[in-house]
Amino acid sequence: MSILFTAPADNSNYWFPKLYFQDPKTKLFEAVGNGGLLVYYQNRGNGDVANGGTGLKAFPPGFKMLTGNPTARSKKYTPGEGSQAELRERAIAWACLRYTTSNPGYEGYGFPTTDCEAGFNARLHMPACWDGVNLDSPDHISHTAFLSGLDNGACPSTHPVYFMKLFYEVTWDVHEFASRWNPAVDKWPFVYATGDPTGYSWHGDFQNGWDINTLQTAIDKCNNKNDDTGNGVAEACPYFNVKTATLSNQCKISAVINEQTEGVLSRLPG
């Protein structure tokens, strides 16, 4: 598994919806803070050399993909059934972290029902299989597919190209609002920016901006069990000029739409 923090050769766009607290009394919305997005680049699937395959491929220029379903409000498939639709549902999950208390943590789909004192950790598995032709598709999904085991396994014959598997992780500070709702009385008072109070619409986007040669060289040469690249240390890969998070956080993009997204809101943005 490789964990990539910040590399100038990567100008990709990684996107996920914001989480908002909706006050049970006032019905107003407030953005929930998070610790930033962690993107894991994982060597997975039968195509990986370590699994006996011919090697994983870098994303091609202009490639885009999505995981999750922004319109979903419930689960429809039996977990483990293994169809691409079921894998897509299973690709979104969370952990309610409670290790700062004596309360046991738990995992699931949708949304939790309690405070998560150490954070609400939301996760996304990206598809790792490509049809080898289309950089995108009308639904942003059908040109890609999930590995048969979601986190590992085979690509379907319709999508024979194996990519590095992306895994997103965001931890939201829902505990900041714990004094303002009562789990015994109130439903979980958080919604995604999609307007979803169920949590099933959790999803993420990827738009490739990599220097393709750099990424392919790193895939081929920086997963060595004999050095720290095999332990996911991006700095150990000589093909990456890794920058600090402090420096990277100075890079900002001006808003395309002038709307309020922070503070106390009477309605969700968009």
CSV table of C-alpha atoms in Angstrom, one decimal:
chain,number,residue,atom,x,y,z
A,1,MET,CA,0.0,0.0,0.0
A,2,SER,CA,1.3,3.4,-0.9
A,3,ILE,CA,0.1,6.6,0.8
A,4,LEU,CA,0.6,9.7,-1.2
A,5,PHE,CA,0.6,13.0,0.7
A,6,THR,CA,1.7,15.8,-1.6
A,7,ALA,CA,3.6,15.6,-4.8
A,8,PRO,CA,3.9,18.4,-7.3
A,9,ALA,CA,3.6,15.9,-10.2
A,10,ASP,CA,0.0,15.4,-9.0
A,11,ASN,CA,-2.4,18.1,-10.0
A,12,SER,CA,-5.5,15.9,-9.7
A,13,ASN,CA,-8.8,16.9,-8.3
A,14,TYR,CA,-10.1,14.9,-5.3
A,15,TRP,CA,-13.6,15.9,-4.3
A,16,PHE,CA,-16.2,15.0,-1.6
A,17,PRO,CA,-19.3,16.7,-0.2
A,18,LYS,CA,-19.2,18.8,3.0
A,19,LEU,CA,-21.0,17.7,6.1
A,20,TYR,CA,-23.3,20.1,8.0
A,21,PHE,CA,-24.8,20.1,11.4
A,22,GLN,CA,-28.5,21.0,11.4
A,23,ASP,CA,-29.5,22.4,14.8
A,24,PRO,CA,-32.6,20.4,16.0
A,25,LYS,CA,-34.0,23.6,17.6
A,26,THR,CA,-33.3,26.4,15.1
A,27,LYS,CA,-33.0,24.1,11.9
A,28,LEU,CA,-30.0,26.2,10.8
A,29,PHE,CA,-26.9,24.7,9.3
A,30,GLU,CA,-23.3,24.9,10.3
A,31,ALA,CA,-20.3,23.3,8.5
A,32,VAL,CA,-18.6,20.5,10.4
A,33,GLY,CA,-14.8,20.7,10.6
A,34,ASN,CA,-12.6,17.9,9.4
A,35,GLY,CA,-8.9,16.9,9.5
A,36,GLY,CA,-8.6,17.0,5.7
A,37,LEU,CA,-8.8,14.4,3.0
A,38,LEU,CA,-6.4,11.4,3.1
A,39,VAL,CA,-6.0,9.7,-0.3
A,40,TYR,CA,-4.4,6.3,-0.2
A,41,TYR,CA,-2.9,4.9,-3.4
A,42,GLN,CA,-3.1,1.1,-2.9
A,43,ASN,CA,-1.5,-1.7,-4.8
A,44,ARG,CA,-4.5,-4.0,-5.1
A,45,GLY,CA,-6.0,-6.5,-7.5
A,46,ASN,CA,-4.9,-9.5,-9.6
A,47,GLY,CA,-3.2,-7.1,-12.0
A,48,ASP,CA,-0.6,-6.1,-9.4
A,49,VAL,CA,2.8,-7.7,-9.9
A,50,ALA,CA,2.8,-8.8,-6.2
A,51,ASN,CA,-0.3,-10.8,-6.9
A,52,GLY,CA,1.1,-12.4,-10.0
A,53,GLY,CA,-0.2,-9.8,-12.5
A,54,THR,CA,1.5,-7.9,-15.3
A,55,GLY,CA,1.4,-4.6,-13.4
A,56,LEU,CA,-0.9,-1.7,-12.6
A,57,LYS,CA,-1.4,1.2,-15.0
A,58,ALA,CA,-1.3,5.0,-14.4
A,59,PHE,CA,-4.5,6.9,-15.0
A,60,PRO,CA,-4.6,8.2,-18.6
A,61,PRO,CA,-4.7,12.0,-19.2
A,62,GLY,CA,-8.2,13.4,-18.9
A,63,PHE,CA,-9.5,10.4,-16.9
A,64,LYS,CA,-12.4,11.0,-14.5
A,65,MET,CA,-14.4,8.7,-12.2
A,66,LEU,CA,-16.9,8.7,-9.3
A,67,THR,CA,-17.7,6.4,-6.5
A,68,GLY,CA,-20.9,6.2,-4.5
A,69,ASN,CA,-24.3,7.5,-5.5
A,70,PRO,CA,-25.3,11.1,-4.8
A,71,THR,CA,-29.0,10.3,-5.2
A,72,ALA,CA,-29.0,7.2,-2.8
A,73,ARG,CA,-31.0,7.4,0.4
A,74,SER,CA,-31.0,3.7,1.4
A,75,LYS,CA,-29.3,0.4,0.7
A,76,LYS,CA,-30.9,-1.9,-1.9
A,77,TYR,CA,-28.5,-4.9,-2.2
A,78,THR,CA,-27.6,-7.8,0.1
A,79,PRO,CA,-24.0,-7.2,1.4
A,80,GLY,CA,-21.5,-9.6,-0.3
A,81,GLU,CA,-23.8,-10.3,-3.3
A,82,GLY,CA,-21.0,-9.1,-5.5
A,83,SER,CA,-22.6,-7.3,-8.4
A,84,GLN,CA,-21.1,-4.0,-9.4
A,85,ALA,CA,-24.2,-2.2,-8.0
A,86,GLU,CA,-23.7,-4.0,-4.7
A,87,LEU,CA,-20.0,-3.2,-4.7
A,88,ARG,CA,-20.8,0.4,-5.4
A,89,GLU,CA,-23.0,0.5,-2.3
A,90,ARG,CA,-20.4,-1.3,-0.2
A,91,ALA,CA,-17.7,1.2,-1.4
A,92,ILE,CA,-19.0,3.8,1.0
A,93,ALA,CA,-18.7,3.2,4.7
A,94,TRP,CA,-17.8,4.9,8.0
A,95,ALA,CA,-16.5,4.3,11.5
A,96,CYS,CA,-17.9,6.0,14.6
A,97,LEU,CA,-14.6,6.6,16.5
A,98,ARG,CA,-15.1,6.6,20.3
A,99,TYR,CA,-11.6,5.6,21.6
A,100,THR,CA,-11.4,8.8,23.8
A,101,THR,CA,-14.2,7.4,26.0
A,102,SER,CA,-15.3,4.0,27.3
A,103,ASN,CA,-18.0,3.8,24.7
A,104,PRO,CA,-17.3,1.1,22.0
A,105,GLY,CA,-16.8,2.4,18.5
A,106,TYR,CA,-18.8,0.9,15.6
A,107,GLU,CA,-19.0,0.8,11.8
A,108,GLY,CA,-21.7,0.9,9.2
A,109,TYR,CA,-23.4,2.5,6.3
A,110,GLY,CA,-25.6,5.5,6.1
A,111,PHE,CA,-25.1,7.5,9.3
A,112,PRO,CA,-24.4,6.6,13.0
A,113,THR,CA,-27.0,7.2,15.7
A,114,THR,CA,-24.7,8.5,18.5
A,115,ASP,CA,-22.0,11.1,19.1
A,116,CYS,CA,-18.6,10.0,17.7
A,117,GLU,CA,-16.4,11.4,20.4
A,118,ALA,CA,-13.1,10.8,18.5
A,119,GLY,CA,-14.6,11.6,15.1
A,120,PHE,CA,-16.9,10.4,12.3
A,121,ASN,CA,-14.6,8.7,9.9
A,122,ALA,CA,-16.1,8.5,6.4
A,123,ARG,CA,-14.5,6.3,3.8
A,124,LEU,CA,-14.7,5.7,0.0
A,125,HIS,CA,-13.3,3.0,-2.2
A,126,MET,CA,-12.8,4.0,-5.8
A,127,PRO,CA,-13.2,1.7,-8.7
A,128,ALA,CA,-9.8,0.2,-9.8
A,129,CYS,CA,-10.8,-1.3,-13.2
A,130,TRP,CA,-11.2,0.5,-16.5
A,131,ASP,CA,-12.7,-0.4,-19.9
A,132,GLY,CA,-9.5,0.8,-21.6
A,133,VAL,CA,-11.3,3.2,-24.0
A,134,ASN,CA,-13.5,5.9,-22.3
A,135,LEU,CA,-12.0,8.6,-20.2
A,136,ASP,CA,-15.5,9.3,-18.8
A,137,SER,CA,-19.1,8.2,-19.3
A,138,PRO,CA,-22.5,10.0,-19.1
A,139,ASP,CA,-23.0,8.6,-15.6
A,140,HIS,CA,-19.3,9.0,-14.7
A,141,ILE,CA,-19.4,5.3,-13.6
A,142,SER,CA,-19.9,2.8,-16.4
A,143,HIS,CA,-16.4,3.2,-17.9
A,144,THR,CA,-15.0,1.9,-14.6
A,145,ALA,CA,-15.7,-1.1,-12.4
A,146,PHE,CA,-14.8,-2.3,-8.9
A,147,LEU,CA,-12.5,-5.2,-8.0
A,148,SER,CA,-14.4,-8.4,-7.3
A,149,GLY,CA,-13.6,-8.2,-3.6
A,150,LEU,CA,-13.9,-4.4,-3.5
A,151,ASP,CA,-10.5,-4.0,-1.9
A,152,ASN,CA,-8.8,-6.7,-3.9
A,153,GLY,CA,-9.6,-9.4,-6.5
A,154,ALA,CA,-10.3,-9.5,-10.2
A,155,CYS,CA,-11.5,-6.9,-12.7
A,156,PRO,CA,-14.4,-8.0,-14.9
A,157,SER,CA,-13.7,-8.9,-18.5
A,158,THR,CA,-15.5,-5.7,-19.6
A,159,HIS,CA,-13.0,-3.6,-17.7
A,160,PRO,CA,-9.6,-5.4,-18.1
A,161,VAL,CA,-7.2,-2.5,-17.2
A,162,TYR,CA,-6.0,-2.6,-13.6
A,163,PHE,CA,-5.3,0.8,-11.9
A,164,MET,CA,-3.9,1.7,-8.6
A,165,LYS,CA,-6.9,1.7,-6.2
A,166,LEU,CA,-7.7,5.0,-4.5
A,167,PHE,CA,-9.2,5.0,-1.0
A,168,TYR,CA,-10.5,8.3,0.5
A,169,GLU,CA,-10.8,8.9,4.2
A,170,VAL,CA,-12.2,12.0,6.0
A,171,THR,CA,-12.7,12.4,9.8
A,172,TRP,CA,-15.4,14.9,10.8
A,173,ASP,CA,-15.4,16.6,14.2
A,174,VAL,CA,-19.1,15.9,15.0
A,175,HIS,CA,-18.3,15.9,18.7
A,176,GLU,CA,-18.0,19.7,18.6
A,177,PHE,CA,-21.8,19.8,18.4
A,178,ALA,CA,-22.5,17.1,21.1
A,179,SER,CA,-23.9,19.5,23.6
A,180,ARG,CA,-26.6,20.7,21.1
A,181,TRP,CA,-28.5,17.5,20.6
A,182,ASN,CA,-29.8,14.5,22.5
A,183,PRO,CA,-29.3,11.0,20.9
A,184,ALA,CA,-32.2,9.7,23.1
A,185,VAL,CA,-34.6,12.2,21.5
A,186,ASP,CA,-33.1,13.6,18.3
A,187,LYS,CA,-32.2,11.8,15.1
A,188,TRP,CA,-28.6,12.2,14.0
A,189,PRO,CA,-28.5,16.0,13.2
A,190,PHE,CA,-26.0,16.0,10.4
A,191,VAL,CA,-26.6,16.2,6.6
A,192,TYR,CA,-24.4,16.1,3.6
A,193,ALA,CA,-24.3,19.1,1.3
A,194,THR,CA,-26.5,17.1,-1.1
A,195,GLY,CA,-29.3,17.6,1.4
A,196,ASP,CA,-29.1,14.0,2.5
A,197,PRO,CA,-30.0,13.2,6.1
A,198,THR,CA,-29.5,9.5,5.7
A,199,GLY,CA,-25.7,9.4,4.8
A,200,TYR,CA,-26.2,6.9,1.9
A,201,SER,CA,-25.4,9.6,-0.7
A,202,TRP,CA,-21.7,9.8,0.5
A,203,HIS,CA,-19.6,9.9,-2.7
A,204,GLY,CA,-16.4,11.2,-4.1
A,205,ASP,CA,-14.9,12.3,-7.5
A,206,PHE,CA,-11.5,12.0,-9.0
A,207,GLN,CA,-10.2,13.9,-12.0
A,208,ASN,CA,-6.7,12.9,-13.1
A,209,GLY,CA,-4.0,15.6,-13.2
A,210,TRP,CA,-0.9,13.4,-12.8
A,211,ASP,CA,2.3,13.6,-14.8
A,212,ILE,CA,1.6,10.2,-16.3
A,213,ASN,CA,5.3,9.2,-16.6
A,214,THR,CA,6.0,10.0,-13.0
A,215,LEU,CA,3.0,8.1,-11.7
A,216,GLN,CA,3.8,5.0,-13.9
A,217,THR,CA,7.4,5.0,-12.9
A,218,ALA,CA,6.5,5.2,-9.2
A,219,ILE,CA,3.9,2.4,-9.6
A,220,ASP,CA,6.6,0.2,-11.3
A,221,LYS,CA,9.5,1.0,-9.0
A,222,CYS,CA,8.3,2.2,-5.6
A,223,ASN,CA,6.5,-0.7,-4.0
A,224,ASN,CA,9.7,-2.5,-2.8
A,225,LYS,CA,9.4,-4.6,0.3
A,226,ASN,CA,13.1,-4.1,0.9
A,227,ASP,CA,12.7,-0.3,1.5
A,228,ASP,CA,10.2,2.1,3.0
A,229,THR,CA,8.3,2.4,-0.3
A,230,GLY,CA,6.8,-1.0,0.6
A,231,ASN,CA,5.6,0.6,3.9
A,232,GLY,CA,3.8,3.4,2.1
A,233,VAL,CA,6.4,6.1,2.8
A,234,ALA,CA,6.0,8.4,-0.2
A,235,GLU,CA,9.2,10.3,0.6
A,236,ALA,CA,11.2,7.1,0.0
A,237,CYS,CA,10.2,7.1,-3.7
A,238,PRO,CA,12.9,9.1,-5.5
A,239,TYR,CA,10.5,9.9,-8.3
A,240,PHE,CA,8.3,12.1,-6.0
A,241,ASN,CA,9.4,15.6,-4.9
A,242,VAL,CA,7.1,15.5,-1.8
A,243,LYS,CA,6.2,18.8,-0.3
A,244,THR,CA,5.0,19.5,3.2
A,245,ALA,CA,1.4,19.8,4.1
A,246,THR,CA,2.0,23.3,5.3
A,247,LEU,CA,3.3,24.4,1.9
A,248,SER,CA,0.6,22.5,0.1
A,249,ASN,CA,-2.2,24.2,2.2
A,250,GLN,CA,-1.0,27.5,0.8
A,251,CYS,CA,-2.3,26.5,-2.6
A,252,LYS,CA,-5.9,27.8,-2.9
A,253,ILE,CA,-8.3,28.0,-5.8
A,254,SER,CA,-10.7,30.9,-6.0
A,255,ALA,CA,-14.4,30.0,-5.7
A,256,VAL,CA,-16.2,29.7,-9.0
A,257,ILE,CA,-19.6,30.5,-7.4
A,258,ASN,CA,-20.0,33.3,-4.9
A,259,GLU,CA,-22.0,31.7,-2.1
A,260,GLN,CA,-21.7,31.3,1.6
A,261,THR,CA,-20.6,27.8,2.7
A,262,GLU,CA,-19.3,28.5,6.2
A,263,GLY,CA,-20.9,30.1,9.4
A,264,VAL,CA,-24.6,29.8,10.2
A,265,LEU,CA,-26.7,29.1,7.2
A,266,SER,CA,-30.5,29.2,6.7
A,267,ARG,CA,-30.2,26.7,3.8
A,268,LEU,CA,-27.5,24.4,2.3
A,269,PRO,CA,-25.3,25.8,-0.4
A,270,GLY,CA,-26.1,25.0,-4.0
